[in-house]
Tab-separated table of C-alpha atoms in Angstrom:
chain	number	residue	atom	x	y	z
F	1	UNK	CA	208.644	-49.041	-102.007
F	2	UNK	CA	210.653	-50.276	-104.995
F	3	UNK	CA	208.741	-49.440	-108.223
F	4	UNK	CA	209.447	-48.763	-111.571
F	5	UNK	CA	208.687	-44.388	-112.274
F	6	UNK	CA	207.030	-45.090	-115.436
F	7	UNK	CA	204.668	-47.511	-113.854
F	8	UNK	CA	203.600	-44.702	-111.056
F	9	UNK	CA	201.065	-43.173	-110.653
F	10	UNK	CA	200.573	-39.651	-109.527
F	11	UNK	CA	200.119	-40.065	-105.843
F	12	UNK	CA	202.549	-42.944	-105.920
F	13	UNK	CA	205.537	-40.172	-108.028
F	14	UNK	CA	204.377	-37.595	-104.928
F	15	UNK	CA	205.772	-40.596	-102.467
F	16	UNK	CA	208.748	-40.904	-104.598
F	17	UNK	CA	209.995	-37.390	-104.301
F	18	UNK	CA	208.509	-37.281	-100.490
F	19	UNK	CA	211.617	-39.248	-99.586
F	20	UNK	CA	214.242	-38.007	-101.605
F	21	UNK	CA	217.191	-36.419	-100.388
F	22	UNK	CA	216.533	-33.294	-101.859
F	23	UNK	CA	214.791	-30.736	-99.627
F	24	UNK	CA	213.928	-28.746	-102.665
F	25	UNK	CA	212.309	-31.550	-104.047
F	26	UNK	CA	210.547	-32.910	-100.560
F	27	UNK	CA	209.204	-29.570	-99.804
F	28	UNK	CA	207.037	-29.657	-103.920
F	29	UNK	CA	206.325	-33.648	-102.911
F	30	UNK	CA	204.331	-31.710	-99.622
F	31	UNK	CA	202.640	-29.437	-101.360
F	32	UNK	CA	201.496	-31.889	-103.684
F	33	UNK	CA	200.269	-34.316	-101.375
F	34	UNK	CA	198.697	-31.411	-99.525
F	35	UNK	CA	197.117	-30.198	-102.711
F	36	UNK	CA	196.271	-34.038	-103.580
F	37	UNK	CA	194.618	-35.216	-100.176
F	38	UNK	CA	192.427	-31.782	-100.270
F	39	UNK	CA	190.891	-32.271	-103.840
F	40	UNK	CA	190.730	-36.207	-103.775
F	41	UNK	CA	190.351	-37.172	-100.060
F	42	UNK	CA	186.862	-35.701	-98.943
F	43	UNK	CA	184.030	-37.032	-97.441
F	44	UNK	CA	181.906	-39.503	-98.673
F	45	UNK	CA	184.875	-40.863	-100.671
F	46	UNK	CA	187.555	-40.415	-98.008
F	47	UNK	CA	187.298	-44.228	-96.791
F	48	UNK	CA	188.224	-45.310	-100.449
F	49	UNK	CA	190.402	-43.232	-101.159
F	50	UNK	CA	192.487	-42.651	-98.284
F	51	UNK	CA	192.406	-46.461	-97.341
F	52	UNK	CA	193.472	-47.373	-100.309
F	53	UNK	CA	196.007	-44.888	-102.039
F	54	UNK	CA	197.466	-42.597	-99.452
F	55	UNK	CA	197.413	-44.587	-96.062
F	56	UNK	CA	199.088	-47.919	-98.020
F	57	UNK	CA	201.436	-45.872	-99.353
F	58	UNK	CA	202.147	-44.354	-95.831
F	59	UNK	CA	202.066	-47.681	-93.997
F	60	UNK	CA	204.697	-48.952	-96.581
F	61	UNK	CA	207.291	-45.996	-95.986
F	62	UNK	CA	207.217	-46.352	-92.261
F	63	UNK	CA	207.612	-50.183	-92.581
F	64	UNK	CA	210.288	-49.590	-94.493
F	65	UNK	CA	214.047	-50.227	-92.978
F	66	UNK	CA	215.522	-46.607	-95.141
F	67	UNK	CA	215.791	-44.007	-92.758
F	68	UNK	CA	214.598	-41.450	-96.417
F	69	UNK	CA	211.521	-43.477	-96.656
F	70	UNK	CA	210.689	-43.528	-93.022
F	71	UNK	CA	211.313	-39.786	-93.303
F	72	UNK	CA	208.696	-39.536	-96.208
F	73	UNK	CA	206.299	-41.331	-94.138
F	74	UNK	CA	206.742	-38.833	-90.822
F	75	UNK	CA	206.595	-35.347	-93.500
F	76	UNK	CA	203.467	-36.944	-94.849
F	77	UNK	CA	202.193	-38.019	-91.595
F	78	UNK	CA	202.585	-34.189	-90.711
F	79	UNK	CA	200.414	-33.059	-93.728
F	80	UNK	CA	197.516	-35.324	-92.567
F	81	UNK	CA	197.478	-34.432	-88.821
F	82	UNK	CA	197.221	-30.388	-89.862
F	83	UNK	CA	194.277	-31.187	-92.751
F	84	UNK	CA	192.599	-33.974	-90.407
F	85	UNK	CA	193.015	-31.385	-87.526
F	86	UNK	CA	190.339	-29.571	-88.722
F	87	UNK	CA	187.988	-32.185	-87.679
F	88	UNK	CA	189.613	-34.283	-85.556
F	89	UNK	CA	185.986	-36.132	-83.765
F	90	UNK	CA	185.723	-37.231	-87.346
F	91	UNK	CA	189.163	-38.327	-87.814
F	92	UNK	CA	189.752	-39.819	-84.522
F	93	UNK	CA	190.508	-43.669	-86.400
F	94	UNK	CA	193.318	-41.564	-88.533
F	95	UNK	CA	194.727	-39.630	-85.574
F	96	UNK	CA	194.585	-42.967	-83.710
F	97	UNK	CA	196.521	-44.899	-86.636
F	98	UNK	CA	199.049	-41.940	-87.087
F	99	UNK	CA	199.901	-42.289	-83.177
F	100	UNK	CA	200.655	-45.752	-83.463
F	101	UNK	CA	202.760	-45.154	-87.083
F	102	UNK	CA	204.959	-42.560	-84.556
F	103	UNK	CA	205.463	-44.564	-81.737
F	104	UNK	CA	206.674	-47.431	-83.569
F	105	UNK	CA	209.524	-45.062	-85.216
F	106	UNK	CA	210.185	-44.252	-81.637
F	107	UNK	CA	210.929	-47.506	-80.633
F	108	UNK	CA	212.634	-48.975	-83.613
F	109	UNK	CA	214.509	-45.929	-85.263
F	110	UNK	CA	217.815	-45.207	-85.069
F	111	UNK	CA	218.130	-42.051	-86.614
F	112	UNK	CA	217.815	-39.279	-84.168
F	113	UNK	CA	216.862	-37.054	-86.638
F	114	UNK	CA	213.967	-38.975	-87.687
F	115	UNK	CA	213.338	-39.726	-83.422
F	116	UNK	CA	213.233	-35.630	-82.747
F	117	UNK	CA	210.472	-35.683	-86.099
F	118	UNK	CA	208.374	-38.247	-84.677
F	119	UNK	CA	208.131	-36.799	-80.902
F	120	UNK	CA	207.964	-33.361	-82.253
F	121	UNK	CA	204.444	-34.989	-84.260
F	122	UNK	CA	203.311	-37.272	-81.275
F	123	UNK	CA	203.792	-33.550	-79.483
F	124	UNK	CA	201.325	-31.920	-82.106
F	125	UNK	CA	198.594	-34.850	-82.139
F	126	UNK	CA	198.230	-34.135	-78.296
F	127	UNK	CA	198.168	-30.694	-78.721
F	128	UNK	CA	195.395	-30.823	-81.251
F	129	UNK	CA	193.650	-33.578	-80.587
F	130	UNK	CA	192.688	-33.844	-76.462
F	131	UNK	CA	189.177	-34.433	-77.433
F	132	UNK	CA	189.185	-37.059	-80.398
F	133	UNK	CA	191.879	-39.213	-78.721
F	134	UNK	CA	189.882	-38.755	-75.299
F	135	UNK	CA	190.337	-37.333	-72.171
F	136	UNK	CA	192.775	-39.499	-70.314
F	137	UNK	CA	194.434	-40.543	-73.207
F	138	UNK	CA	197.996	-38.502	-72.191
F	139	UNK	CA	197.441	-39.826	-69.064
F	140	UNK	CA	197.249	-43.461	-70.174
F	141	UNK	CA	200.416	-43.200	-72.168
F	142	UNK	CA	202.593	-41.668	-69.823
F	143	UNK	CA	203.909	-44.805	-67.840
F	144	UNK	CA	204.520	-46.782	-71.369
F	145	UNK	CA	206.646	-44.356	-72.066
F	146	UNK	CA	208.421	-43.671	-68.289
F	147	UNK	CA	209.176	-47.787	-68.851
F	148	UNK	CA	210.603	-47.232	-72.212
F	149	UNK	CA	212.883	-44.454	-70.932
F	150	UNK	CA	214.176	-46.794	-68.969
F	151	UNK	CA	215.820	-48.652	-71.884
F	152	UNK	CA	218.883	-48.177	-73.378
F	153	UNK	CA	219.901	-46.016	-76.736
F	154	UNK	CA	217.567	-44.403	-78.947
F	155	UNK	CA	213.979	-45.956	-78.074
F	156	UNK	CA	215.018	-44.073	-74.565
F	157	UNK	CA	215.964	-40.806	-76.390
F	158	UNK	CA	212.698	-40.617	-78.163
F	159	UNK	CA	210.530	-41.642	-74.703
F	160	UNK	CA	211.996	-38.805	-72.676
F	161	UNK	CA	210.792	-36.387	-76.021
F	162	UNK	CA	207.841	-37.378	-75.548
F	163	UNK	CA	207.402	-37.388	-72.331
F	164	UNK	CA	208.525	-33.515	-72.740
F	165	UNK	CA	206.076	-32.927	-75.504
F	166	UNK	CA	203.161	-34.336	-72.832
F	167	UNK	CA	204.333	-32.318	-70.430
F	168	UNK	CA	204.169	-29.174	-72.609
F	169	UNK	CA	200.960	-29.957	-74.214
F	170	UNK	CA	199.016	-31.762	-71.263
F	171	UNK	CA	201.207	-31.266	-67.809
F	172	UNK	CA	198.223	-32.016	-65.957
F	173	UNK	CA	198.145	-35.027	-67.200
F	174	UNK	CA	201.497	-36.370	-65.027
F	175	UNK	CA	199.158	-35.436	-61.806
F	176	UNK	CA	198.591	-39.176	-61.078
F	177	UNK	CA	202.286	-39.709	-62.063
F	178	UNK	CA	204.437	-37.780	-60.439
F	179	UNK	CA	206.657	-40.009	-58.370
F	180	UNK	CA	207.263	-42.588	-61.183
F	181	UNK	CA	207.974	-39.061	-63.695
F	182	UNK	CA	210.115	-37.610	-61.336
F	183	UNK	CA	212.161	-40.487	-60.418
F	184	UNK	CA	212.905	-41.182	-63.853
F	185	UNK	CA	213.582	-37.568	-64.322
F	186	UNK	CA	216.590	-37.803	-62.021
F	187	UNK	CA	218.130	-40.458	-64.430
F	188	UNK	CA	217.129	-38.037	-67.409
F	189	UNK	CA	219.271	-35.249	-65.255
F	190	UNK	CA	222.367	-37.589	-65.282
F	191	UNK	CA	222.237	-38.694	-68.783
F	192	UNK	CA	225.723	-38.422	-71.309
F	193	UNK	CA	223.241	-36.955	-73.498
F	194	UNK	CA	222.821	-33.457	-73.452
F	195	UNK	CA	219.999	-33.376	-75.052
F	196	UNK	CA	218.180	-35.808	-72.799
F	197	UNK	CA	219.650	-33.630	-69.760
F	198	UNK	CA	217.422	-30.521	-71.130
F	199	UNK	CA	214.272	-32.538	-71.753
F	200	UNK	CA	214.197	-33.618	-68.669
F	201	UNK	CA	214.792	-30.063	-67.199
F	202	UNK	CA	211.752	-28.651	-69.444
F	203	UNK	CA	209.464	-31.997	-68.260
F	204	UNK	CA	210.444	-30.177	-64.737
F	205	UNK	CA	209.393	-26.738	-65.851
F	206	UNK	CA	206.141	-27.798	-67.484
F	207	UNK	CA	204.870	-29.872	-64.776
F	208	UNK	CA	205.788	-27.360	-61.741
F	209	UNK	CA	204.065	-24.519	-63.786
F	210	UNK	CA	200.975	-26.555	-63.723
F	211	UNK	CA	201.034	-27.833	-60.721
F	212	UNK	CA	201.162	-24.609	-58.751
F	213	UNK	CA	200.533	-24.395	-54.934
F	214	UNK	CA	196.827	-25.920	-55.126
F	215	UNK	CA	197.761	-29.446	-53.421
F	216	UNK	CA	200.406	-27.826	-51.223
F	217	UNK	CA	201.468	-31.076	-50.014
F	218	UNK	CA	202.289	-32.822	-52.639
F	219	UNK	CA	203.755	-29.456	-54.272
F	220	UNK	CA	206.317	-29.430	-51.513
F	221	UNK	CA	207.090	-32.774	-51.257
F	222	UNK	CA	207.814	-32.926	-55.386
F	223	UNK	CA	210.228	-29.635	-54.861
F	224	UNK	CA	211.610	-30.992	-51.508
F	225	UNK	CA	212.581	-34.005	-53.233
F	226	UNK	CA	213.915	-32.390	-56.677
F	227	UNK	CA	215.912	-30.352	-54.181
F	228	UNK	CA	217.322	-32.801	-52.700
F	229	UNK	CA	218.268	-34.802	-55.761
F	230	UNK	CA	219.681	-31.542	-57.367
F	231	UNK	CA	222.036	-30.874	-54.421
F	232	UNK	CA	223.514	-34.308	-54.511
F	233	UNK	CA	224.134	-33.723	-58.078
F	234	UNK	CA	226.399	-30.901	-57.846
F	235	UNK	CA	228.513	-32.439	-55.767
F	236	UNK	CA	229.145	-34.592	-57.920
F	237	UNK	CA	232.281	-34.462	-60.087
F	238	UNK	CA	230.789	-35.647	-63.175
F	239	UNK	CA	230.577	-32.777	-65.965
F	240	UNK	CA	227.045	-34.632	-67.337
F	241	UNK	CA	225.625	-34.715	-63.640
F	242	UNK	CA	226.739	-31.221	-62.943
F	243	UNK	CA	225.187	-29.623	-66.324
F	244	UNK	CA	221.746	-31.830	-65.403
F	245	UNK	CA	221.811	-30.351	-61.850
F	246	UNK	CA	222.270	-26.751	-62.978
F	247	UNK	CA	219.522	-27.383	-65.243
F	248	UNK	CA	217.074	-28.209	-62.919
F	249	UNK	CA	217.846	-25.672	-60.347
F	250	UNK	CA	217.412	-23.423	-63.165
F	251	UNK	CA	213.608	-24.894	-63.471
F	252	UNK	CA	212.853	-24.412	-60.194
F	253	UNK	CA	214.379	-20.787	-59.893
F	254	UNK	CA	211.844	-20.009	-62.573
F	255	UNK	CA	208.886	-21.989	-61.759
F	256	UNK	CA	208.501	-23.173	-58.223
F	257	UNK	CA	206.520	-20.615	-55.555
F	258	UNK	CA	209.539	-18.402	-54.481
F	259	UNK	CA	208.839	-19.105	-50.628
F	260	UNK	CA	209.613	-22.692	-51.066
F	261	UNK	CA	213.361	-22.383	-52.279
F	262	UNK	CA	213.851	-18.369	-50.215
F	263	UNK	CA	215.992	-20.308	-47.405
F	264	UNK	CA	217.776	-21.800	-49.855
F	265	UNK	CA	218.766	-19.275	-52.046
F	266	UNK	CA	222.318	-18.007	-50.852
F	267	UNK	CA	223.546	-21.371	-50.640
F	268	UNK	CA	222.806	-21.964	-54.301
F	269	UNK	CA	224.180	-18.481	-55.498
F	270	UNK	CA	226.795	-19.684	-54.361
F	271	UNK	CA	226.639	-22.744	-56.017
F	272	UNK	CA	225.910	-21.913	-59.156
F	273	UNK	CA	229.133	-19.312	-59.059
F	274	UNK	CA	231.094	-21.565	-57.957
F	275	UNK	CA	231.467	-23.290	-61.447
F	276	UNK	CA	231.302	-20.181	-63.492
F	277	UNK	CA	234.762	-21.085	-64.865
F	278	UNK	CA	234.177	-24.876	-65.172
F	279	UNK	CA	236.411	-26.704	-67.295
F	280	UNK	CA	232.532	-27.782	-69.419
F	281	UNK	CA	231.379	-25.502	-72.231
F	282	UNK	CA	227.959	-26.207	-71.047
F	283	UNK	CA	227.989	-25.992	-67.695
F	284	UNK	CA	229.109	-22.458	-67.573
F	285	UNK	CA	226.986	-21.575	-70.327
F	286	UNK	CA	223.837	-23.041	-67.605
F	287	UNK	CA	225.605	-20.410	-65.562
F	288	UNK	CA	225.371	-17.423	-67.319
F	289	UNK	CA	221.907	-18.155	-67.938
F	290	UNK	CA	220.895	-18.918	-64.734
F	291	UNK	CA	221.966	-15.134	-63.113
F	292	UNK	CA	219.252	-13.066	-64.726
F	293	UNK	CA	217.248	-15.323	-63.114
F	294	UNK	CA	218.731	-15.270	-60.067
F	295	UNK	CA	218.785	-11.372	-59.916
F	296	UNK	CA	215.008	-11.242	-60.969
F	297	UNK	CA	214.481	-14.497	-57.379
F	298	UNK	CA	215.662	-11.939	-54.760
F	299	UNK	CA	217.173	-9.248	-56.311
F	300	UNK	CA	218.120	-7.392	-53.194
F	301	UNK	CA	220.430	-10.319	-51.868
F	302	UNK	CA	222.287	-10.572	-55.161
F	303	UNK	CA	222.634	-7.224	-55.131
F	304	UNK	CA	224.551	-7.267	-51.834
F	305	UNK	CA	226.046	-9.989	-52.183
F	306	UNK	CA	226.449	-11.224	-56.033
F	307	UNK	CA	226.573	-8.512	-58.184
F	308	UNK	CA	230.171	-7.723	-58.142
F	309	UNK	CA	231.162	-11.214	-58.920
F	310	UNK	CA	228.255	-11.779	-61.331
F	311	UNK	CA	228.953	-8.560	-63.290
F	312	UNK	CA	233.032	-9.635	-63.485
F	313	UNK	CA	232.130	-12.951	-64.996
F	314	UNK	CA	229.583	-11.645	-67.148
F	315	UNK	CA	232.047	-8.974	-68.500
F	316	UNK	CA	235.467	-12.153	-68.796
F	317	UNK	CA	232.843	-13.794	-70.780
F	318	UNK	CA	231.790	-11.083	-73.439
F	319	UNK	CA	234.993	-10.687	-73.832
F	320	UNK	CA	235.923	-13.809	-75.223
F	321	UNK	CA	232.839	-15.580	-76.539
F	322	UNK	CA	230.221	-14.387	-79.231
F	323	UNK	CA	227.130	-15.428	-79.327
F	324	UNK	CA	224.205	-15.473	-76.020
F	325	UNK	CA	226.401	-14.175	-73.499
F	326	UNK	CA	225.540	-10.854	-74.715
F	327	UNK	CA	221.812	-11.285	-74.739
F	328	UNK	CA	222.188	-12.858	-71.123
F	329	UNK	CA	224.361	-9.948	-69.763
F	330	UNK	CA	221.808	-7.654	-71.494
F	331	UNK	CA	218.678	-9.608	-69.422
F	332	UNK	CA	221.193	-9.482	-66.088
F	333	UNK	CA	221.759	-5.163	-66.586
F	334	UNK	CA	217.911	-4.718	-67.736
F	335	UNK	CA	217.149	-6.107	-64.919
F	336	UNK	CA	219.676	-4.619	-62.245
F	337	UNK	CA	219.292	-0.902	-63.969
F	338	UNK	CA	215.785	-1.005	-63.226
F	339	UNK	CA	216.149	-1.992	-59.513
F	340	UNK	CA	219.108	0.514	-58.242
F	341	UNK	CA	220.707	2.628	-60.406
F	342	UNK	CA	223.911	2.951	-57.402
F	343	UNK	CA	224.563	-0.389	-57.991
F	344	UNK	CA	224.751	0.094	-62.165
F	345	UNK	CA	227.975	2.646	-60.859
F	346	UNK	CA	229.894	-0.421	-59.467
F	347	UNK	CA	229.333	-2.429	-62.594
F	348	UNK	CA	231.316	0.439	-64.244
F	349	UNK	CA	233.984	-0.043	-61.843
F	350	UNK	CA	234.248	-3.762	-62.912
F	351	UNK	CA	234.537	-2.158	-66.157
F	352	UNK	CA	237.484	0.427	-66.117
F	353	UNK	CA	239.979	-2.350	-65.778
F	354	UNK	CA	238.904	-3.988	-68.966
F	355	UNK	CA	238.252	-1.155	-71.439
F	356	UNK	CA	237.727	-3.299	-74.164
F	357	UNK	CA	233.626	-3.129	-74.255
F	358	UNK	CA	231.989	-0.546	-74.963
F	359	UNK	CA	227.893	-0.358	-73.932
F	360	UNK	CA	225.304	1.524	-73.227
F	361	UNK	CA	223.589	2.397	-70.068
């Protein structure tokens, strides 16, 4: 959108300063067209107006091959999905056109800034909009986007957001697609991005919370088969395949019906302690997230048999790294103090050694 300022017009100077690289001046361009679109755009004259001022001058940002004009078009796209949102039945054409405006950032842009923007809105149009874009809609989009995951580089990035974003906003929705989700899931879980690796662990979480026991059958063959998949993964040697793996297990630790995984559960304790001092950042951060939630599973077989170790990691950890480990070791204790204060006395025996923390009981 090359044009000369003092040739602009007002709407046309709020598109200017939409996309610049300012976020002090982006944020006034929002307001603006917020303001603008609420005074000028109403019905009877929104088909005029809008069709011929603010849409063109969206259509011509996202066309455009600058990643600041293509940003313009998504913050402006966000403006009209929350004022159309208050009506979407009447603004199902709009919603319809701003769906399509997304999705063709998501498979063209490079920019993975603008990519987590446009799933993040494709997220919010599903979330507000079930009954204007129709009932199965979700459903009908799901396997374009399972065969665009399948590509390579960023159109792949942004499918798997959105497949998360479905899954958070319509998991039901994946009911007729849950083979073809989860298989591609298990490539999401061995992706080099880590980023991609946690989408795909959330698509997990969201869909098993829906799901629930009600078709038992097909509930146990989904966590049979994530199971399996997961334990093949950590034997692998592969840092990316490892943190997927641990991510997953961590999903179904917290979401799947706790008789289903109960036979299981030593076996992965011990799993999951067993690379507690991985050479990978992330995997043992997975790890010190993952034994709250173990203690919470069965807490009377950690107790027994993983609380000493558990505690002695936690405690090497706060030692040497700021940040979460504290609020994880604080979950882990909550949790433990409120379940056998005996076994709170043996932390304290892990922590006479050390004396270099100081907490609270």
């Amino acid at each position: 959108m090359q044009l000369s300022l003092s040739n602009l017009s007002p709407l046309e100077l709020i598109f200017v300063d939409i996309c610049d690289s300012k976020e002090s001046v982006q944020k006034d361009a929002v307001n603006r067209l917020h303001s603008y679109v609420l005074s000028k755009v109403t019905s009877p004259l929104i088909s005029k107006d809008w069709e011929e001022k603010v849409a063109k001058c969206i259509l011509d940002l996202i066309k455009s091959r600058e990643i600041g004009q293509q940003r313009g078009a998504i913050l402006a796209i966000g403006i009209m999905i929350e004022i159309f949102k208050e009506d979407p039945l009447e603004n199902t054409r709009n919603l319809f056109r701003f769906y399509n405006h997304l999705t063709s950032v998501l498979r063209d842009a490079r920019d993975h800034g603008l990519i987590l923007s446009a799933s993040q809105l494709v997220g919010r149009l599903t979330e507000i909009s079930a009954n204007s874009l129709g009932d199965r809609f979700v459903e009908e989009q799901i396997p374009n986007f399972i065969e665009m995951s399948s590509s390579d580089g960023a159109p792949a990035l942004g499918a798997v957001l959105v497949l998360k974003e479905f899954a958070r906003h319509s998991p039901s929705s994946f009911s007729p697609h849950l083979s073809p989700t989860f298989r591609s899931v298990s490539g999401f879980l061995r992706s080099l991005q880590a980023e991609v690796r946690h989408a795909a662990a959330d698509i997990i979480g969201y869909i098993l919370t829906s799901m629930g026991p009600r078709d038992f059958e097909s509930y146990r063959v989904t966590i049979t088969g994530l199971f399996v998949r997961i334990q093949q993964g950590l034997e692998s040697n592969s840092p990316p395949i490892l943190h997927g793996s641990l991510l997953a297990l961590q999903e179904l630790f917290l979401c799947a019906e706790k008789e289903m995984l109960q036979s299981e559960f030593v076996t992965m304790c011990e799993a999951v302690l067993r690379f507690r001092s991985h050479a990978d950042a992330p995997i043992r951060a997975v790890v010190i997230s993952m034994l709250p939630i173990l203690a919470r599973y069965d807490t009377q077989i950690f107790l027994d048999h993983f609380f000493n170790v558990s505690a002695s990691f936690l405690v090497q950890r706060l030692e040497s790294v700021d940040g979460p480990a504290g609020l994880y070791f604080k979950a882990f204790l909550d949790h433990v103090k409120l379940t056998s204060v005996q076994r709170i006395l043996q932390l304290d025996k892990c922590l006479l050694p050390l004396r270099k923390i100081s907490y609270r009981m």
